[in-house]
Coordinates of N, CA and C and ligand atoms in Angstrom, one line a residue:
M61 N 0.8 -1.2 0.0 CA 0.0 0.0 0.0 C 0.9 1.3 0.0
N62 N 0.4 2.3 -0.7 CA 1.2 3.5 -0.8 C 0.6 4.5 0.3
S63 N 1.4 4.6 1.4 CA 0.8 5.4 2.5 C 1.3 6.8 2.5
T64 N 1.6 7.3 1.3 CA 1.9 8.7 1.3 C 0.7 9.6 0.9
R65 N -0.4 8.9 0.5 CA -1.6 9.5 0.3 C -2.7 8.8 1.1
I66 N -3.3 9.5 2.0 CA -4.4 8.9 2.8 C -5.7 9.5 2.3
F67 N -6.7 8.7 1.9 CA -8.0 9.1 1.5 C -9.0 8.7 2.6
L68 N -9.7 9.7 3.2 CA -10.7 9.4 4.2 C -12.0 9.4 3.4
I69 N -12.8 8.3 3.6 CA -14.1 8.2 2.9 C -15.1 7.8 4.0
G70 N -16.4 8.1 3.6 CA -17.5 7.8 4.6 C -18.6 8.9 4.4
F71 N -19.7 8.6 5.1 CA -20.9 9.4 4.9 C -20.6 10.9 5.4
M72 N -21.4 11.8 4.9 CA -21.4 13.2 5.4 C -21.6 13.1 7.0
G73 N -20.8 13.9 7.6 CA -20.8 13.9 9.1 C -20.0 12.8 9.8
S74 N -19.4 11.9 9.0 CA -18.6 10.9 9.7 C -17.3 11.5 10.3
G75 N -17.0 12.7 9.9 CA -15.8 13.4 10.5 C -14.6 13.4 9.6
K76 N -14.8 13.2 8.3 CA -13.6 13.2 7.4 C -12.8 14.5 7.5
S77 N -13.5 15.6 7.5 CA -12.7 16.9 7.6 C -12.1 17.1 8.9
S78 N -12.9 16.9 10.0 CA -12.3 17.2 11.3 C -11.2 16.2 11.7
V79 N -11.4 14.9 11.4 CA -10.4 13.9 11.7 C -9.2 14.1 10.8
G80 N -9.5 14.4 9.5 CA -8.5 14.6 8.5 C -7.4 15.6 8.9
K81 N -7.9 16.8 9.5 CA -7.0 17.8 9.9 C -6.1 17.3 11.0
E82 N -6.7 16.6 12.0 CA -6.0 16.1 13.1 C -5.0 15.0 12.7
L83 N -5.4 14.1 11.8 CA -4.5 13.1 11.3 C -3.3 13.7 10.5
A84 N -3.6 14.7 9.7 CA -2.5 15.4 9.0 C -1.5 16.0 9.9
K85 N -2.0 16.5 11.0 CA -1.0 17.1 12.0 C -0.1 15.9 12.6
L86 N -0.8 14.8 13.0 CA -0.1 13.7 13.6 C 1.0 13.1 12.6
L87 N 0.6 13.1 11.3 CA 1.5 12.5 10.3 C 2.5 13.5 9.7
K88 N 2.2 14.8 10.0 CA 3.0 15.9 9.4 C 2.8 15.8 7.9
F89 N 1.6 15.6 7.5 CA 1.2 15.6 6.1 C 0.3 16.8 5.8
K90 N 0.1 17.2 4.5 CA -0.7 18.3 4.2 C -2.2 17.9 4.2
F91 N -3.1 18.7 4.7 CA -4.5 18.3 4.7 C -5.2 19.0 3.5
I92 N -6.0 18.1 2.8 CA -6.7 18.6 1.7 C -8.2 18.3 1.8
D93 N -9.1 19.3 1.8 CA -10.5 19.0 1.8 C -11.0 19.2 0.4
L94 N -11.5 18.0 -0.1 CA -11.9 18.0 -1.5 C -13.0 19.0 -1.8
D95 N -14.0 19.1 -0.9 CA -15.0 20.1 -1.1 C -14.5 21.5 -1.3
E96 N -13.5 21.8 -0.4 CA -12.9 23.2 -0.5 C -12.1 23.4 -1.8
V97 N -11.4 22.4 -2.2 CA -10.7 22.4 -3.5 C -11.7 22.8 -4.6
I98 N -12.8 22.1 -4.6 CA -13.8 22.3 -5.7 C -14.4 23.7 -5.6
E99 N -14.7 24.2 -4.3 CA -15.3 25.5 -4.2 C -14.3 26.6 -4.7
K100 N -13.0 26.4 -4.4 CA -12.0 27.3 -4.9 C -11.9 27.3 -6.4
S101 N -11.8 26.1 -7.0 CA -11.6 26.1 -8.4 C -12.8 26.5 -9.2
E102 N -14.0 26.3 -8.7 CA -15.2 26.7 -9.4 C -15.7 28.1 -9.0
K103 N -15.0 28.6 -7.9 CA -15.4 29.9 -7.3 C -16.9 29.9 -7.0
K104 N -17.4 28.8 -6.5 CA -18.9 28.7 -6.1 C -18.9 27.7 -4.9
S105 N -20.0 27.9 -4.1 CA -20.2 27.0 -3.0 C -20.6 25.6 -3.6
I106 N -20.5 24.6 -2.8 CA -21.0 23.2 -3.2 C -22.5 23.3 -3.5
A107 N -23.2 24.1 -2.6 CA -24.6 24.2 -2.8 C -25.0 24.9 -4.1
S108 N -24.2 25.9 -4.5 CA -24.5 26.6 -5.8 C -24.2 25.7 -6.9
I109 N -23.1 24.9 -6.8 CA -22.8 24.0 -7.9 C -23.9 23.0 -8.1
F110 N -24.4 22.4 -7.0 CA -25.6 21.5 -7.1 C -26.8 22.2 -7.8
S111 N -27.1 23.4 -7.3 CA -28.3 24.0 -7.8 C -28.2 24.5 -9.2
E112 N -27.0 25.0 -9.6 CA -26.8 25.5 -10.9 C -26.5 24.5 -12.0
F113 N -25.7 23.4 -11.6 CA -25.3 22.4 -12.6 C -25.9 21.0 -12.4
G114 N -26.4 20.8 -11.2 CA -26.9 19.4 -10.9 C -25.9 18.5 -10.3
E115 N -26.4 17.4 -9.7 CA -25.4 16.5 -9.1 C -24.5 15.8 -10.0
Q116 N -24.9 15.4 -11.3 CA -24.1 14.7 -12.2 C -22.8 15.5 -12.5
R117 N -23.1 16.8 -12.8 CA -21.9 17.6 -13.2 C -21.0 17.8 -12.0
F118 N -21.6 17.9 -10.8 CA -20.8 18.0 -9.6 C -19.9 16.8 -9.4
R119 N -20.4 15.6 -9.7 CA -19.6 14.4 -9.6 C -18.4 14.4 -10.5
K120 N -18.6 14.9 -11.7 CA -17.5 15.0 -12.7 C -16.4 16.0 -12.2
I121 N -16.9 17.1 -11.7 CA -15.9 18.1 -11.1 C -15.2 17.5 -10.0
E122 N -15.9 16.8 -9.1 CA -15.3 16.2 -7.9 C -14.3 15.1 -8.3
Q123 N -14.6 14.3 -9.4 CA -13.7 13.3 -9.9 C -12.4 13.9 -10.4
A124 N -12.6 15.0 -11.1 CA -11.4 15.7 -11.7 C -10.5 16.3 -10.5
A125 N -11.2 16.8 -9.5 CA -10.4 17.3 -8.3 C -9.7 16.2 -7.6
L126 N -10.3 15.1 -7.5 CA -9.7 13.9 -6.9 C -8.5 13.5 -7.6
V127 N -8.6 13.3 -8.9 CA -7.5 12.8 -9.8 C -6.3 13.8 -9.7
N128 N -6.7 15.1 -9.6 CA -5.6 16.2 -9.5 C -4.7 16.0 -8.3
Q129 N -5.3 15.4 -7.2 CA -4.5 15.2 -6.0 C -3.5 14.2 -6.1
L130 N -3.6 13.4 -7.2 CA -2.6 12.3 -7.3 C -1.2 12.8 -7.7
Q131 N -1.1 14.1 -8.0 CA 0.2 14.7 -8.3 C 1.0 14.9 -6.9
N132 N 0.2 14.9 -5.8 CA 0.8 15.3 -4.5 C 1.1 14.0 -3.7
E133 N 2.0 14.2 -2.8 CA 2.3 13.1 -1.8 C 2.3 13.7 -0.4
K134 N 2.4 12.8 0.6 CA 2.3 13.3 2.0 C 1.0 14.1 2.2
I135 N -0.1 13.6 1.7 CA -1.4 14.3 1.9 C -2.4 13.4 2.6
V136 N -3.3 14.1 3.4 CA -4.5 13.5 3.9 C -5.6 14.2 3.2
V137 N -6.4 13.4 2.4 CA -7.6 14.0 1.7 C -8.9 13.6 2.3
A138 N -9.6 14.6 2.7 CA -11.0 14.4 3.2 C -11.9 14.5 1.9
T139 N -12.4 13.3 1.5 CA -13.2 13.3 0.3 C -14.6 13.7 0.7
G140 N -15.5 13.9 -0.3 CA -16.9 14.1 0.0 C -17.6 12.8 0.2
G141 N -18.8 12.8 0.8 CA -19.5 11.6 1.2 C -19.9 10.7 0.0
G142 N -19.9 11.4 -1.2 CA -20.3 10.6 -2.4 C -19.1 10.2 -3.3
S143 N -17.9 10.8 -3.0 CA -16.8 10.6 -3.8 C -16.5 9.1 -4.1
A144 N -16.5 8.3 -3.1 CA -16.1 6.9 -3.2 C -17.1 6.1 -4.0
T145 N -18.3 6.7 -4.2 CA -19.4 5.9 -4.8 C -19.6 6.2 -6.3
F146 N -18.7 7.1 -6.9 CA -18.9 7.5 -8.3 C -17.9 6.8 -9.2
E147 N -18.5 6.2 -10.2 CA -17.6 5.5 -11.2 C -16.5 4.7 -10.5
N148 N -15.2 4.8 -11.0 CA -14.2 4.0 -10.4 C -13.3 4.8 -9.4
N149 N -13.9 5.8 -8.8 CA -13.1 6.6 -7.8 C -12.5 5.8 -6.7
I150 N -13.2 4.9 -6.2 CA -12.7 4.1 -5.0 C -11.5 3.2 -5.5
E151 N -11.6 2.7 -6.7 CA -10.5 1.9 -7.2 C -9.2 2.8 -7.5
V152 N -9.5 4.0 -8.0 CA -8.4 4.9 -8.2 C -7.7 5.3 -6.9
M153 N -8.5 5.5 -5.9 CA -7.9 5.8 -4.6 C -7.1 4.6 -4.0
N154 N -7.7 3.4 -4.2 CA -7.1 2.2 -3.6 C -5.7 2.0 -4.2
V155 N -5.6 2.3 -5.5 CA -4.2 2.0 -6.1 C -3.3 3.2 -5.9
S156 N -3.8 4.3 -5.5 CA -2.8 5.5 -5.4 C -2.5 5.9 -4.0
G157 N -3.2 5.2 -3.0 CA -2.9 5.6 -1.6 C -3.6 4.6 -0.7
V158 N -3.8 5.0 0.5 CA -4.5 4.2 1.5 C -5.9 4.8 1.7
T159 N -6.9 4.0 1.6 CA -8.3 4.5 1.8 C -8.7 4.0 3.2
V160 N -9.4 4.9 3.9 CA -9.8 4.7 5.3 C -11.3 5.0 5.4
Y161 N -12.1 4.1 5.8 CA -13.5 4.3 5.9 C -13.8 4.7 7.3
L162 N -14.4 5.9 7.5 CA -14.9 6.3 8.8 C -16.3 5.8 9.0
D163 N -16.4 4.8 9.8 CA -17.7 4.1 10.0 C -18.4 4.7 11.2
A164 N -19.6 5.3 10.8 CA -20.4 5.9 11.9 C -21.8 5.4 11.9
H165 N -22.4 5.3 13.0 CA -23.8 4.8 13.1 C -24.8 5.9 12.6
P166 N -25.9 5.5 12.0 CA -26.9 6.5 11.6 C -27.3 7.6 12.7
G167 N -27.4 7.1 13.9 CA -27.8 8.0 15.0 C -26.7 9.1 15.2
T168 N -25.5 8.6 15.2 CA -24.4 9.6 15.3 C -24.4 10.6 14.2
L169 N -24.6 10.1 13.0 CA -24.6 11.0 11.8 C -25.7 12.0 11.9
F170 N -26.9 11.5 12.4 CA -28.0 12.4 12.5 C -27.7 13.6 13.5
H171 N -27.1 13.2 14.7 CA -26.9 14.2 15.7 C -25.8 15.2 15.2
R172 N -24.9 14.8 14.4 CA -23.9 15.7 13.9 C -24.4 16.5 12.7
L173 N -25.3 15.9 11.9 CA -25.7 16.7 10.7 C -26.9 17.6 10.9
A174 N -27.8 17.2 11.8 CA -29.0 18.0 12.0 C -28.7 19.5 12.2
P175 N -27.7 19.9 13.0 CA -27.4 21.3 13.2 C -26.7 22.0 12.1
E176 N -26.2 21.2 11.1 CA -25.4 21.9 10.1 C -25.8 21.4 8.7
K177 N -27.1 21.3 8.5 CA -27.6 20.8 7.2 C -27.4 21.7 6.0
S178 N -27.5 23.0 6.3 CA -27.6 24.0 5.3 C -26.5 24.0 4.2
S179 N -25.3 23.7 4.6 CA -24.2 23.7 3.7 C -24.1 22.4 2.8
R180 N -25.0 21.5 3.1 CA -25.0 20.2 2.4 C -26.3 20.0 1.6
P181 N -26.2 20.3 0.3 CA -27.4 20.4 -0.5 C -28.3 19.2 -0.5
L182 N -27.7 18.0 -0.3 CA -28.5 16.8 -0.4 C -29.5 16.7 0.8
I183 N -29.2 17.4 1.9 CA -30.0 17.3 3.1 C -30.6 18.6 3.6
A184 N -30.2 19.7 2.9 CA -30.5 21.1 3.4 C -31.9 21.3 3.7
T185 N -32.8 20.8 3.0 CA -34.3 21.1 3.2 C -35.0 20.0 4.0
K186 N -34.3 19.0 4.5 CA -35.0 17.9 5.1 C -35.3 18.2 6.6
G187 N -36.5 17.8 7.0 CA -36.9 17.9 8.4 C -36.3 16.7 9.1
D188 N -36.5 16.6 10.4 CA -35.8 15.5 11.2 C -36.1 14.1 10.7
I189 N -37.3 13.8 10.5 CA -37.7 12.4 10.1 C -37.2 12.1 8.8
D190 N -37.3 13.0 7.8 CA -36.8 12.8 6.5 C -35.3 12.6 6.5
L191 N -34.6 13.4 7.3 CA -33.2 13.4 7.4 C -32.7 12.0 7.9
M192 N -33.4 11.5 9.0 CA -33.0 10.2 9.5 C -33.2 9.1 8.5
E193 N -34.4 9.2 7.8 CA -34.7 8.2 6.7 C -33.6 8.2 5.6
Y194 N -33.3 9.5 5.2 CA -32.3 9.6 4.2 C -30.9 9.0 4.6
I195 N -30.5 9.3 5.8 CA -29.2 8.7 6.3 C -29.3 7.2 6.2
I196 N -30.4 6.6 6.7 CA -30.4 5.1 6.8 C -30.4 4.6 5.3
D197 N -31.2 5.1 4.5 CA -31.3 4.6 3.1 C -30.0 4.8 2.3
K198 N -29.5 6.0 2.4 CA -28.3 6.4 1.6 C -27.1 5.6 2.1
L199 N -27.0 5.5 3.4 CA -25.9 4.7 3.9 C -25.9 3.3 3.5
D200 N -27.1 2.7 3.5 CA -27.3 1.4 3.0 C -26.8 1.2 1.6
E201 N -27.2 2.2 0.8 CA -26.8 2.2 -0.7 C -25.3 2.3 -0.8
R202 N -24.7 3.1 0.0 CA -23.2 3.5 -0.1 C -22.3 2.5 0.5
I203 N -22.8 1.8 1.5 CA -21.9 0.9 2.3 C -21.0 -0.1 1.4
P204 N -21.6 -0.7 0.4 CA -20.8 -1.6 -0.5 C -19.5 -0.9 -1.0
F205 N -19.7 0.4 -1.3 CA -18.5 1.2 -1.8 C -17.6 1.5 -0.7
Y206 N -18.1 2.0 0.4 CA -17.3 2.3 1.6 C -16.5 1.1 2.1
N207 N -17.1 -0.1 2.0 CA -16.4 -1.3 2.4 C -15.3 -1.7 1.5
K208 N -15.1 -1.1 0.4 CA -13.9 -1.4 -0.5 C -12.7 -0.7 0.1
A209 N -12.8 0.1 1.1 CA -11.7 0.8 1.7 C -10.7 -0.2 2.3
Q210 N -9.4 0.1 2.3 CA -8.4 -0.8 2.8 C -8.4 -0.9 4.3
L211 N -8.8 0.3 4.9 CA -8.8 0.3 6.4 C -10.2 0.8 6.8
K212 N -10.6 0.4 8.0 CA -11.9 0.9 8.5 C -11.7 1.3 10.0
V213 N -12.3 2.4 10.4 CA -12.1 2.9 11.8 C -13.5 3.3 12.3
D214 N -13.7 3.0 13.6 CA -15.0 3.4 14.2 C -14.9 4.9 14.4
A215 N -15.9 5.6 13.8 CA -15.9 7.1 13.8 C -16.6 7.7 15.0
G216 N -16.9 6.8 15.9 CA -17.7 7.3 17.1 C -17.0 7.9 18.2
G217 N -15.6 7.7 18.2 CA -14.8 8.3 19.3 C -14.6 9.8 19.1
S218 N -13.8 10.4 20.0 CA -13.5 11.8 19.8 C -12.7 12.0 18.6
I219 N -12.6 13.2 18.1 CA -11.8 13.5 16.8 C -10.4 13.0 17.0
R220 N -9.8 13.3 18.2 CA -8.4 12.9 18.5 C -8.3 11.4 18.5
E221 N -9.2 10.7 19.1 CA -9.2 9.2 19.2 C -9.2 8.6 17.8
V222 N -10.2 9.1 17.0 CA -10.3 8.5 15.7 C -9.0 8.7 14.9
A223 N -8.5 9.9 14.9 CA -7.2 10.2 14.2 C -6.1 9.3 14.7
R224 N -6.0 9.2 16.0 CA -4.9 8.3 16.6 C -5.1 6.9 16.2
N225 N -6.4 6.4 16.1 CA -6.6 5.0 15.7 C -6.2 4.8 14.3
I226 N -6.5 5.8 13.4 CA -6.0 5.6 12.0 C -4.5 5.6 12.0
E227 N -3.9 6.5 12.7 CA -2.4 6.5 12.7 C -1.8 5.1 13.1
I228 N -2.5 4.5 14.1 CA -2.0 3.2 14.6 C -2.2 2.2 13.5
Q229 N -3.4 2.2 12.9 CA -3.6 1.2 11.8 C -2.7 1.4 10.6
L230 N -2.4 2.6 10.3 CA -1.4 2.9 9.2 C -0.1 2.3 9.6
H231 N 0.3 2.5 10.8 CA 1.6 2.0 11.3 C 1.7 0.5 11.2
N232 N 0.6 -0.1 11.6 CA 0.6 -1.6 11.7 C 0.5 -2.3 10.3
Q233 N 0.0 -1.6 9.3 CA 0.0 -2.2 8.0 C 1.2 -2.0 7.2
K234 N 2.2 -1.3 7.7 CA 3.4 -1.1 7.0 C 4.2 -2.3 6.8
Ligands
ADP5 P1 -17.5 15.2 7.1 O1 -16.3 15.9 6.6 O2 -17.4 13.7 7.1 O3 -18.8 15.6 6.5 P2 -17.2 16.9 9.5 O4 -15.7 16.7 9.9 O5 -17.5 18.1 8.7 O6 -17.7 15.6 8.7 O7 -18.0 16.7 10.8 C1 -19.4 17.1 10.9 C2 -19.7 17.6 12.3 O8 -19.5 16.6 13.2 C3 -18.8 18.8 12.7 O9 -19.6 19.6 13.5 C4 -17.7 18.1 13.5 O10 -17.2 19.0 14.5 C5 -18.5 17.0 14.2 N1 -17.6 15.8 14.4 C6 -16.9 15.1 13.5 N2 -16.3 14.1 14.0 C7 -16.6 14.1 15.3 C8 -16.2 13.2 16.4 N3 -15.4 12.2 16.2 N4 -16.8 13.5 17.6 C9 -17.6 14.5 17.7 N5 -18.0 15.4 16.8 C10 -17.5 15.2 15.6
S3P6 C1 -22.0 14.8 -0.5 C2 -21.2 15.1 0.6 C3 -20.6 16.4 0.8 C4 -20.4 17.2 -0.5 C5 -21.7 17.2 -1.2 C6 -22.2 15.8 -1.5 C7 -22.6 13.5 -0.6 O1 -19.3 16.3 1.5 O2 -19.4 16.6 -1.3 O3 -22.6 17.9 -0.5 O4 -23.0 13.1 -1.7 O5 -22.7 12.8 0.4 P1 -19.2 15.9 3.0 O6 -19.2 14.4 3.2 O7 -17.8 16.4 3.4 O8 -20.3 16.6 3.8

């Protein structure tokens, strides 16, 4: 496995961005948030890209942003919740680095996402019941892709604990 590129994958709210920043500090790697890369290159928010161009176009932009990262080494990439589920993105990540699935229970995801839905276009307008239903259904659909990750970590601990657990797993698989 090529451990100079770490790709964090998992559902919205699983902690890819928060844990990714912490992990990058531990490893002394650069942290890259794929959503932020896209917002900078498109000069639009993720929400505007969805509303103006639609999800399919977003996925293509996201894929190009992901492939662009392969020029870099010593990076921790927080992917978007759908990145690993589009076309061959997970296979590309698996051959170019180490993929880590942040595995979180639907209830945990709900509690983290409910207060900050607005920046995430796929859930922005959902009430509590719809949000819970969406998390359960979408997670079910995406789990087969997330399970293709090389490593899996329980995303239910503190941000520091999750980052440290990933660091240990990376060390053990060397
Ligand atoms: P993602 O990038 O996977 O969508 P974020 O890192 O943006 O997830 O986290 C979503 C929210 O959940 C944020 O408010 C963040 O502070 C919180 N959070 C993430 N991971 C944890 C954790 N392990 N424990 C507690 N809160 C967390
Ligand atoms: C998405 C997750 C988001 C962002 C976009 C679509 C998804 O990223 O890429 O809103 O399809 O699950 P986060 O997982 O960082 O919230």
